[in-house]
Every structure is written in structure tokens, then in C-alpha cells.
Amino acid sequence: MKGARGSLATSETRAPAPVTPTGIRARVGSASRLARAFVGVLSLALVTPAAAQDLACTVTNVARQVEMQRAGGRWTKVEVGARLVPGDQLHTGFKATATIQFPDSSVVQVKPMSFLMIQALEETQGTVKSRIWMRLGEVNAQVGRERAGRSDFQVKTATCTASVRGTRVHRIACHPAIGTIVRMGGEGRLAVVGNRGRARLGPHGSTGVRDDGTTPPTPEESAFKERQSDLGPTGTTPEEIADLMEIGVPKVAPLTEGGSGLAGSVAGGSAASQTVILRIDQLP
């Protein structure tokens, strides 16, 4: 009998605890938090690849000695296929060149003895924003011709910002001794806006500013001076360029329409041509 009673005792089940309003609220709150967490994870999974990953530009061609520096790192040799992200700097040596392709299919050719930094690479609502800071040297650019969407592309120097959209800039050059020179290619239009005036450039137009109010030398004069320069077999190192920049950067001369502070020529071109905007700001 005792064994039977013990068996009956072990087979008994406990009555479920009564459900109270407090218990119901606790369960509902837990389920709500779980649902919010699930939605958050799902949202991260649905982010577009361009927004989820950092954009980078790629070095597609290198000739002679080209070096790069990661943020806070040391200078290393650049190989074809190297990826550049915001904060990276690039330097081309004597007779050295590099070609960089950006996420919007824009292509920038970096000329010898140039020193630049990738400032920003972002994509927002189909528009790719690219920023280059050029401390010294020369580049030319073909912007946003092969990709669907819009390009917001700028090359900045100490004296100006060149905003390029869907066109070709044959030359952007800067140097402490001559300021900044911009020369258009065979397409597009360019508007130059300064503190005291503005000018517009069409295909093959050019403009430039330096500190003494006179125009920079013409491209032919610049080429002649480059041929007369003997920079040695190795060229200028990044450290020497940095020392050169400490000499001082020329301030922008006041601009007037057709005045001595601005050299501009307006060529032909339809009104439907893409617009390139060059903003020149007065330095303190």
C-alpha cells in the first residue's frame, strides 16, 4: 500500500500558476523587445553593398617610382591594383605617373612630381562623392562617363576647388610659385566664381590665379620651364615636398571680370553641355 501511495504521489502534477495582469505585461514586453531586435538585424542585412562597405579607388597603372602612405603609416611602393581609401596619400616621383579609377568610373591621371590625398569617397542616393586634395603637382580627369548615376567630383588645392561633373579637365596644376592653373579639354563648360568677379570657360578654355595679381604662365611656358629643370635621377621625396610647402602657399588675387587677377577664355559649346564649376576663395 505504501508503495502504491508513493507511486500515486509521484504521478501527481502541479496545478499551473494563475496568470496575473503583471505576468501578461511582462510576457508581452519580452516579445516586443525580441521583435525589435529581429527587425534591427533584418535591416542591417538589407543595407545596400555600397552603403555597407567602404568605397575605394583603384590604381590601374603605374610608371616608375610611385609611393603611397596609409593614414599614420609609412611610405610604400605602389603596385597596380592597390586600393586607396580616404586619408591615403600618393606621391609620384621624377617622370613617374599613376592612373586612379574612382567608384563612379571617373579616371584621374597623376603627373610626375605630384603629391595628393584622397579626402572623401561616399555614395548617397545614387550620387558618388569623391574629393581629392592636391598639395602639389598636376592631374587630368575624365569624370563619370561610363556609370549610371551622378558624380560629385572635386579636386581641391590651396587656392581653389574644381567641381567637375561629366566632363574632361585637361589639366589642374598647382605649385607655390605659380598658384593654380585649370585648363579644359574638348568638351564641357566651366564657371569661375571669385570674391569680386566671375568668368566662364568653354572647351579648351583656361584660367589661373596667383598671389601677385598676375596670371600664371601659359601651358607652353610651363612646359619650357619643366624642360629646363634638372631634378636629378630620383626626383623629390614626399618629405622634401612637405618642406617645400612650408615655404608658403600663395594667396588668391582679387578677381575682376577680365582683370589681371583672372585669365580666362570662352570657347564655343552648346548650352546643353555639362557644367564644371571652379570656386576660388580668398585665403586669410
Short mmCIF file of C-alpha atoms in Angstrom, two decimals:
data_model
loop_
_atom_site.label_atom_id
_atom_site.label_comp_id
_atom_site.label_asym_id
_atom_site.label_seq_id
_atom_site.Cartn_x
_atom_site.Cartn_y
_atom_site.Cartn_z
CA MET A 1 0.00 0.00 0.00
CA LYS A 2 2.83 2.35 0.90
CA GLY A 3 4.41 1.63 -2.48
CA ALA A 4 1.13 2.36 -4.22
CA ARG A 5 0.69 5.57 -2.33
CA GLY A 6 4.24 6.57 -3.19
CA SER A 7 3.56 5.82 -6.83
CA LEU A 8 0.43 7.90 -6.78
CA ALA A 9 2.27 10.72 -5.07
CA THR A 10 4.96 10.86 -7.74
CA SER A 11 2.46 10.86 -10.60
CA GLU A 12 0.60 13.87 -9.33
CA THR A 13 1.02 17.06 -11.39
CA ARG A 14 1.25 20.57 -10.07
CA ALA A 15 -1.53 22.98 -10.88
CA PRO A 16 -0.48 25.81 -13.24
CA ALA A 17 0.20 29.13 -11.61
CA PRO A 18 -2.57 31.66 -12.07
CA VAL A 19 -2.00 34.20 -14.85
CA THR A 20 -1.96 37.74 -13.49
CA PRO A 21 -2.08 41.07 -15.41
CA THR A 22 1.52 41.73 -14.33
CA GLY A 23 2.65 38.43 -15.83
CA ILE A 24 0.86 39.16 -19.08
CA ARG A 25 2.54 42.58 -19.40
CA ALA A 26 5.97 41.05 -18.72
CA ARG A 27 5.49 38.44 -21.45
CA VAL A 28 4.23 41.00 -23.96
CA GLY A 29 7.19 43.32 -23.24
CA SER A 30 9.68 40.48 -23.74
CA ALA A 31 8.10 39.53 -27.07
CA SER A 32 8.13 43.17 -28.21
CA ARG A 33 11.84 43.53 -27.42
CA LEU A 34 12.59 40.34 -29.31
CA ALA A 35 10.64 41.58 -32.34
CA ARG A 36 12.51 44.91 -32.35
CA ALA A 37 15.85 43.13 -32.19
CA PHE A 38 14.85 40.91 -35.13
CA VAL A 39 13.81 43.92 -37.20
CA GLY A 40 17.15 45.60 -36.47
CA VAL A 41 19.14 42.57 -37.63
CA LEU A 42 16.97 42.30 -40.76
CA SER A 43 17.55 46.00 -41.56
CA LEU A 44 21.32 45.53 -41.40
CA ALA A 45 21.07 42.57 -43.75
CA LEU A 46 19.12 44.65 -46.28
CA VAL A 47 21.61 47.56 -46.46
CA THR A 48 22.93 48.05 -49.98
CA PRO A 49 26.52 46.88 -50.58
CA ALA A 50 27.72 50.43 -51.45
CA ALA A 51 26.49 51.74 -48.11
CA ALA A 52 27.64 48.73 -46.08
CA GLN A 53 31.18 48.69 -47.43
CA ASP A 54 33.73 51.48 -47.55
CA LEU A 55 34.27 52.77 -51.08
CA ALA A 56 37.77 52.74 -52.50
CA CYS A 57 39.51 53.81 -55.69
CA THR A 58 41.96 51.57 -57.54
CA VAL A 59 45.38 52.26 -59.05
CA THR A 60 45.14 50.89 -62.60
CA ASN A 61 48.51 51.97 -64.00
CA VAL A 62 51.92 52.87 -62.56
CA ALA A 63 55.05 54.11 -64.34
CA ARG A 64 58.38 54.49 -62.49
CA GLN A 65 58.52 55.38 -58.80
CA VAL A 66 55.11 55.94 -57.19
CA GLU A 67 54.59 55.74 -53.42
CA MET A 68 51.60 55.78 -51.09
CA GLN A 69 51.07 56.33 -47.38
CA ARG A 70 48.20 54.97 -45.34
CA ALA A 71 46.92 57.23 -42.57
CA GLY A 72 49.62 57.19 -39.88
CA GLY A 73 51.71 54.63 -41.78
CA ARG A 74 54.94 54.69 -43.73
CA TRP A 75 55.54 55.33 -47.41
CA THR A 76 55.47 52.18 -49.54
CA LYS A 77 55.77 51.40 -53.24
CA VAL A 78 52.51 51.43 -55.19
CA GLU A 79 51.60 48.42 -57.32
CA VAL A 80 48.85 48.11 -59.92
CA GLY A 81 45.67 47.04 -58.15
CA ALA A 82 46.39 48.97 -54.94
CA ARG A 83 43.25 50.35 -53.28
CA LEU A 84 43.13 53.91 -51.94
CA VAL A 85 40.66 54.99 -49.26
CA PRO A 86 40.06 58.37 -47.61
CA GLY A 87 43.15 59.51 -45.74
CA ASP A 88 45.63 57.78 -48.08
CA GLN A 89 48.29 59.93 -49.77
CA LEU A 90 50.03 59.33 -53.08
CA HIS A 91 53.30 60.74 -54.45
CA THR A 92 54.75 60.43 -57.94
CA GLY A 93 58.49 60.84 -58.45
CA PHE A 94 60.56 62.22 -61.31
CA LYS A 95 58.98 61.21 -64.66
CA ALA A 96 56.58 58.94 -62.73
CA THR A 97 52.83 58.73 -63.37
CA ALA A 98 49.84 56.90 -61.93
CA THR A 99 46.25 56.33 -63.05
CA ILE A 100 43.47 56.08 -60.46
CA GLN A 101 39.94 54.84 -61.13
CA PHE A 102 37.18 56.00 -58.78
CA PRO A 103 33.94 54.20 -57.79
CA ASP A 104 31.90 56.29 -60.27
CA SER A 105 34.23 55.22 -63.15
CA SER A 106 36.00 58.59 -63.10
CA VAL A 107 39.65 58.32 -64.10
CA VAL A 108 42.40 60.61 -62.81
CA GLN A 109 45.90 60.63 -64.29
CA VAL A 110 48.53 61.86 -61.83
CA LYS A 111 51.51 63.54 -63.46
CA PRO A 112 55.16 63.48 -62.29
CA MET A 113 56.20 65.24 -59.08
CA SER A 114 52.67 65.32 -57.66
CA PHE A 115 51.52 64.96 -54.06
CA LEU A 116 47.83 64.35 -53.31
CA MET A 117 45.46 62.81 -50.78
CA ILE A 118 42.10 61.04 -51.14
CA GLN A 119 39.83 63.12 -48.89
CA ALA A 120 36.41 61.50 -49.25
CA LEU A 121 34.58 58.69 -51.05
CA GLU A 122 30.86 58.37 -50.35
CA GLU A 123 27.71 57.25 -52.14
CA THR A 124 24.31 58.71 -51.27
CA GLN A 125 21.12 58.04 -53.23
CA GLY A 126 22.97 57.11 -56.41
CA THR A 127 25.44 60.02 -56.30
CA VAL A 128 29.11 59.20 -55.74
CA LYS A 129 31.01 61.93 -53.89
CA SER A 130 34.78 61.99 -54.49
CA ARG A 131 37.25 64.50 -53.07
CA ILE A 132 40.96 64.89 -53.86
CA TRP A 133 43.26 67.29 -52.01
CA MET A 134 46.21 68.18 -54.25
CA ARG A 135 49.11 69.78 -52.39
CA LEU A 136 51.45 69.93 -55.35
CA GLY A 137 51.68 68.78 -58.94
CA GLU A 138 49.30 68.14 -61.82
CA VAL A 139 46.39 65.86 -62.72
CA ASN A 140 43.89 65.48 -65.51
CA ALA A 141 40.49 63.88 -65.12
CA GLN A 142 37.71 62.21 -67.08
CA VAL A 143 34.71 62.27 -64.79
CA GLY A 144 31.67 59.99 -64.68
CA ARG A 145 31.28 58.89 -68.31
CA GLU A 146 30.71 55.13 -68.02
CA ARG A 147 28.46 54.73 -64.97
CA ALA A 148 24.73 55.23 -64.46
CA GLY A 149 24.03 57.81 -61.79
CA ARG A 150 25.59 61.12 -60.83
CA SER A 151 29.14 62.10 -59.95
CA ASP A 152 30.04 64.78 -57.42
CA PHE A 153 33.76 65.08 -58.06
CA GLN A 154 36.08 67.76 -56.69
CA VAL A 155 39.79 68.45 -56.87
CA LYS A 156 40.89 70.89 -54.17
CA THR A 157 44.08 72.92 -53.98
CA ALA A 158 45.21 75.61 -51.57
CA THR A 159 43.66 78.29 -53.77
CA CYS A 160 40.57 76.77 -55.38
CA THR A 161 38.05 73.98 -55.62
CA ALA A 162 37.30 72.49 -59.06
CA SER A 163 33.92 70.79 -59.13
CA VAL A 164 33.66 68.51 -62.13
CA ARG A 165 30.51 66.85 -63.47
CA GLY A 166 30.54 64.63 -66.54
CA THR A 167 33.32 66.31 -68.48
CA ARG A 168 37.04 66.31 -69.10
CA VAL A 169 39.53 68.63 -67.43
CA HIS A 170 42.76 68.52 -69.37
CA ARG A 171 44.89 69.99 -66.62
CA ILE A 172 44.70 71.02 -62.96
CA ALA A 173 48.12 72.07 -61.75
CA CYS A 174 49.23 73.77 -58.54
CA HIS A 175 52.57 74.99 -57.22
CA PRO A 176 53.51 77.57 -54.56
CA ALA A 177 55.34 79.62 -57.18
CA ILE A 178 52.52 79.82 -59.74
CA GLY A 179 49.27 79.17 -57.86
CA THR A 180 46.65 77.01 -59.58
CA ILE A 181 46.06 76.52 -63.31
CA VAL A 182 42.96 74.87 -64.81
CA ARG A 183 42.66 74.05 -68.50
CA MET A 184 39.60 72.45 -70.08
CA GLY A 185 39.58 69.63 -72.59
CA GLY A 186 37.50 69.49 -75.75
CA GLU A 187 34.10 69.31 -74.04
CA GLY A 188 32.08 70.84 -71.23
CA ARG A 189 31.82 74.28 -69.68
CA LEU A 190 33.43 75.82 -66.63
CA ALA A 191 32.28 78.68 -64.41
CA VAL A 192 34.83 80.50 -62.26
CA VAL A 193 33.48 82.37 -59.25
CA GLY A 194 35.66 84.61 -57.07
CA ASN A 195 35.16 87.28 -54.43
CA ARG A 196 34.96 90.12 -56.97
CA GLY A 197 34.05 88.59 -60.28
CA ARG A 198 33.36 85.55 -62.37
CA ALA A 199 34.15 84.08 -65.77
CA ARG A 200 33.00 81.12 -67.82
CA LEU A 201 35.14 78.73 -69.82
CA GLY A 202 34.13 76.53 -72.72
CA PRO A 203 36.09 73.75 -74.41
CA HIS A 204 39.85 74.38 -74.41
CA GLY A 205 39.43 77.41 -72.14
CA SER A 206 41.89 78.01 -69.30
CA THR A 207 42.26 80.10 -66.17
CA GLY A 208 44.61 80.54 -63.25
CA VAL A 209 45.39 82.76 -60.27
CA ARG A 210 48.38 83.58 -58.14
CA ASP A 211 49.18 85.93 -55.29
CA ASP A 212 50.63 88.97 -57.09
CA GLY A 213 47.57 89.64 -59.25
CA THR A 214 49.17 88.48 -62.48
CA THR A 215 48.19 85.46 -64.49
CA PRO A 216 50.20 82.25 -64.23
CA PRO A 217 52.45 81.26 -67.14
CA THR A 218 50.84 79.70 -70.18
CA PRO A 219 50.98 75.90 -70.59
CA GLU A 220 53.73 76.36 -73.18
CA GLU A 221 55.78 78.50 -70.77
CA SER A 222 55.29 75.95 -68.01
CA ALA A 223 56.40 73.12 -70.30
CA PHE A 224 59.52 75.08 -71.25
CA LYS A 225 60.42 75.67 -67.60
CA GLU A 226 59.91 71.97 -66.85
CA ARG A 227 62.33 71.05 -69.64
CA GLN A 228 64.91 73.44 -68.20
CA SER A 229 64.63 71.93 -64.69
CA ASP A 230 67.14 69.30 -63.60
CA LEU A 231 65.55 67.45 -60.70
CA GLY A 232 68.07 64.59 -60.58
CA PRO A 233 67.57 60.86 -61.12
CA THR A 234 65.33 60.25 -58.10
CA GLY A 235 63.16 63.35 -58.05
CA THR A 236 61.75 64.94 -54.91
CA THR A 237 60.78 62.81 -51.93
CA PRO A 238 57.50 63.31 -50.02
CA GLU A 239 59.48 64.81 -47.14
CA GLU A 240 61.14 67.33 -49.46
CA ILE A 241 57.75 68.25 -50.90
CA ALA A 242 56.40 68.80 -47.38
CA ASP A 243 59.37 71.09 -46.66
CA LEU A 244 58.67 72.96 -49.88
CA MET A 245 55.04 73.52 -48.88
CA GLU A 246 56.19 75.13 -45.62
CA ILE A 247 57.67 77.98 -47.67
CA GLY A 248 54.13 79.25 -48.05
CA VAL A 249 51.18 78.93 -50.39
CA PRO A 250 50.24 81.94 -52.50
CA LYS A 251 47.02 83.73 -51.66
CA VAL A 252 44.39 84.27 -54.29
CA ALA A 253 44.45 87.62 -56.03
CA PRO A 254 41.19 89.61 -56.18
CA LEU A 255 39.28 88.68 -59.30
CA THR A 256 37.61 91.04 -61.69
CA GLU A 257 35.83 90.32 -64.93
CA GLY A 258 38.60 90.35 -67.49
CA GLY A 259 41.06 91.86 -64.96
CA SER A 260 44.65 90.95 -64.26
CA GLY A 261 43.74 88.55 -61.45
CA LEU A 262 41.98 86.15 -63.80
CA ALA A 263 42.97 84.82 -67.19
CA GLY A 264 40.01 83.25 -68.93
CA SER A 265 38.98 82.43 -72.47
CA VAL A 266 35.50 81.41 -73.52
CA ALA A 267 35.22 78.90 -76.33
CA GLY A 268 32.23 77.55 -78.16
CA GLY A 269 29.89 74.88 -76.87
CA SER A 270 26.18 74.21 -76.67
CA ALA A 271 24.09 75.31 -73.72
CA ALA A 272 23.29 71.66 -73.04
CA SER A 273 26.94 70.89 -72.28
CA GLN A 274 27.78 69.69 -68.80
CA THR A 275 28.96 72.36 -66.35
CA VAL A 276 32.22 72.41 -64.44
CA ILE A 277 32.35 74.88 -61.54
CA LEU A 278 35.61 76.27 -60.20
CA ARG A 279 35.26 78.25 -56.98
CA ILE A 280 38.21 80.40 -55.94
CA ASP A 281 38.18 81.54 -52.32
CA GLN A 282 40.20 84.32 -50.71
CA LEU A 283 42.59 82.92 -48.11
CA PRO A 284 43.08 84.67 -44.74
#
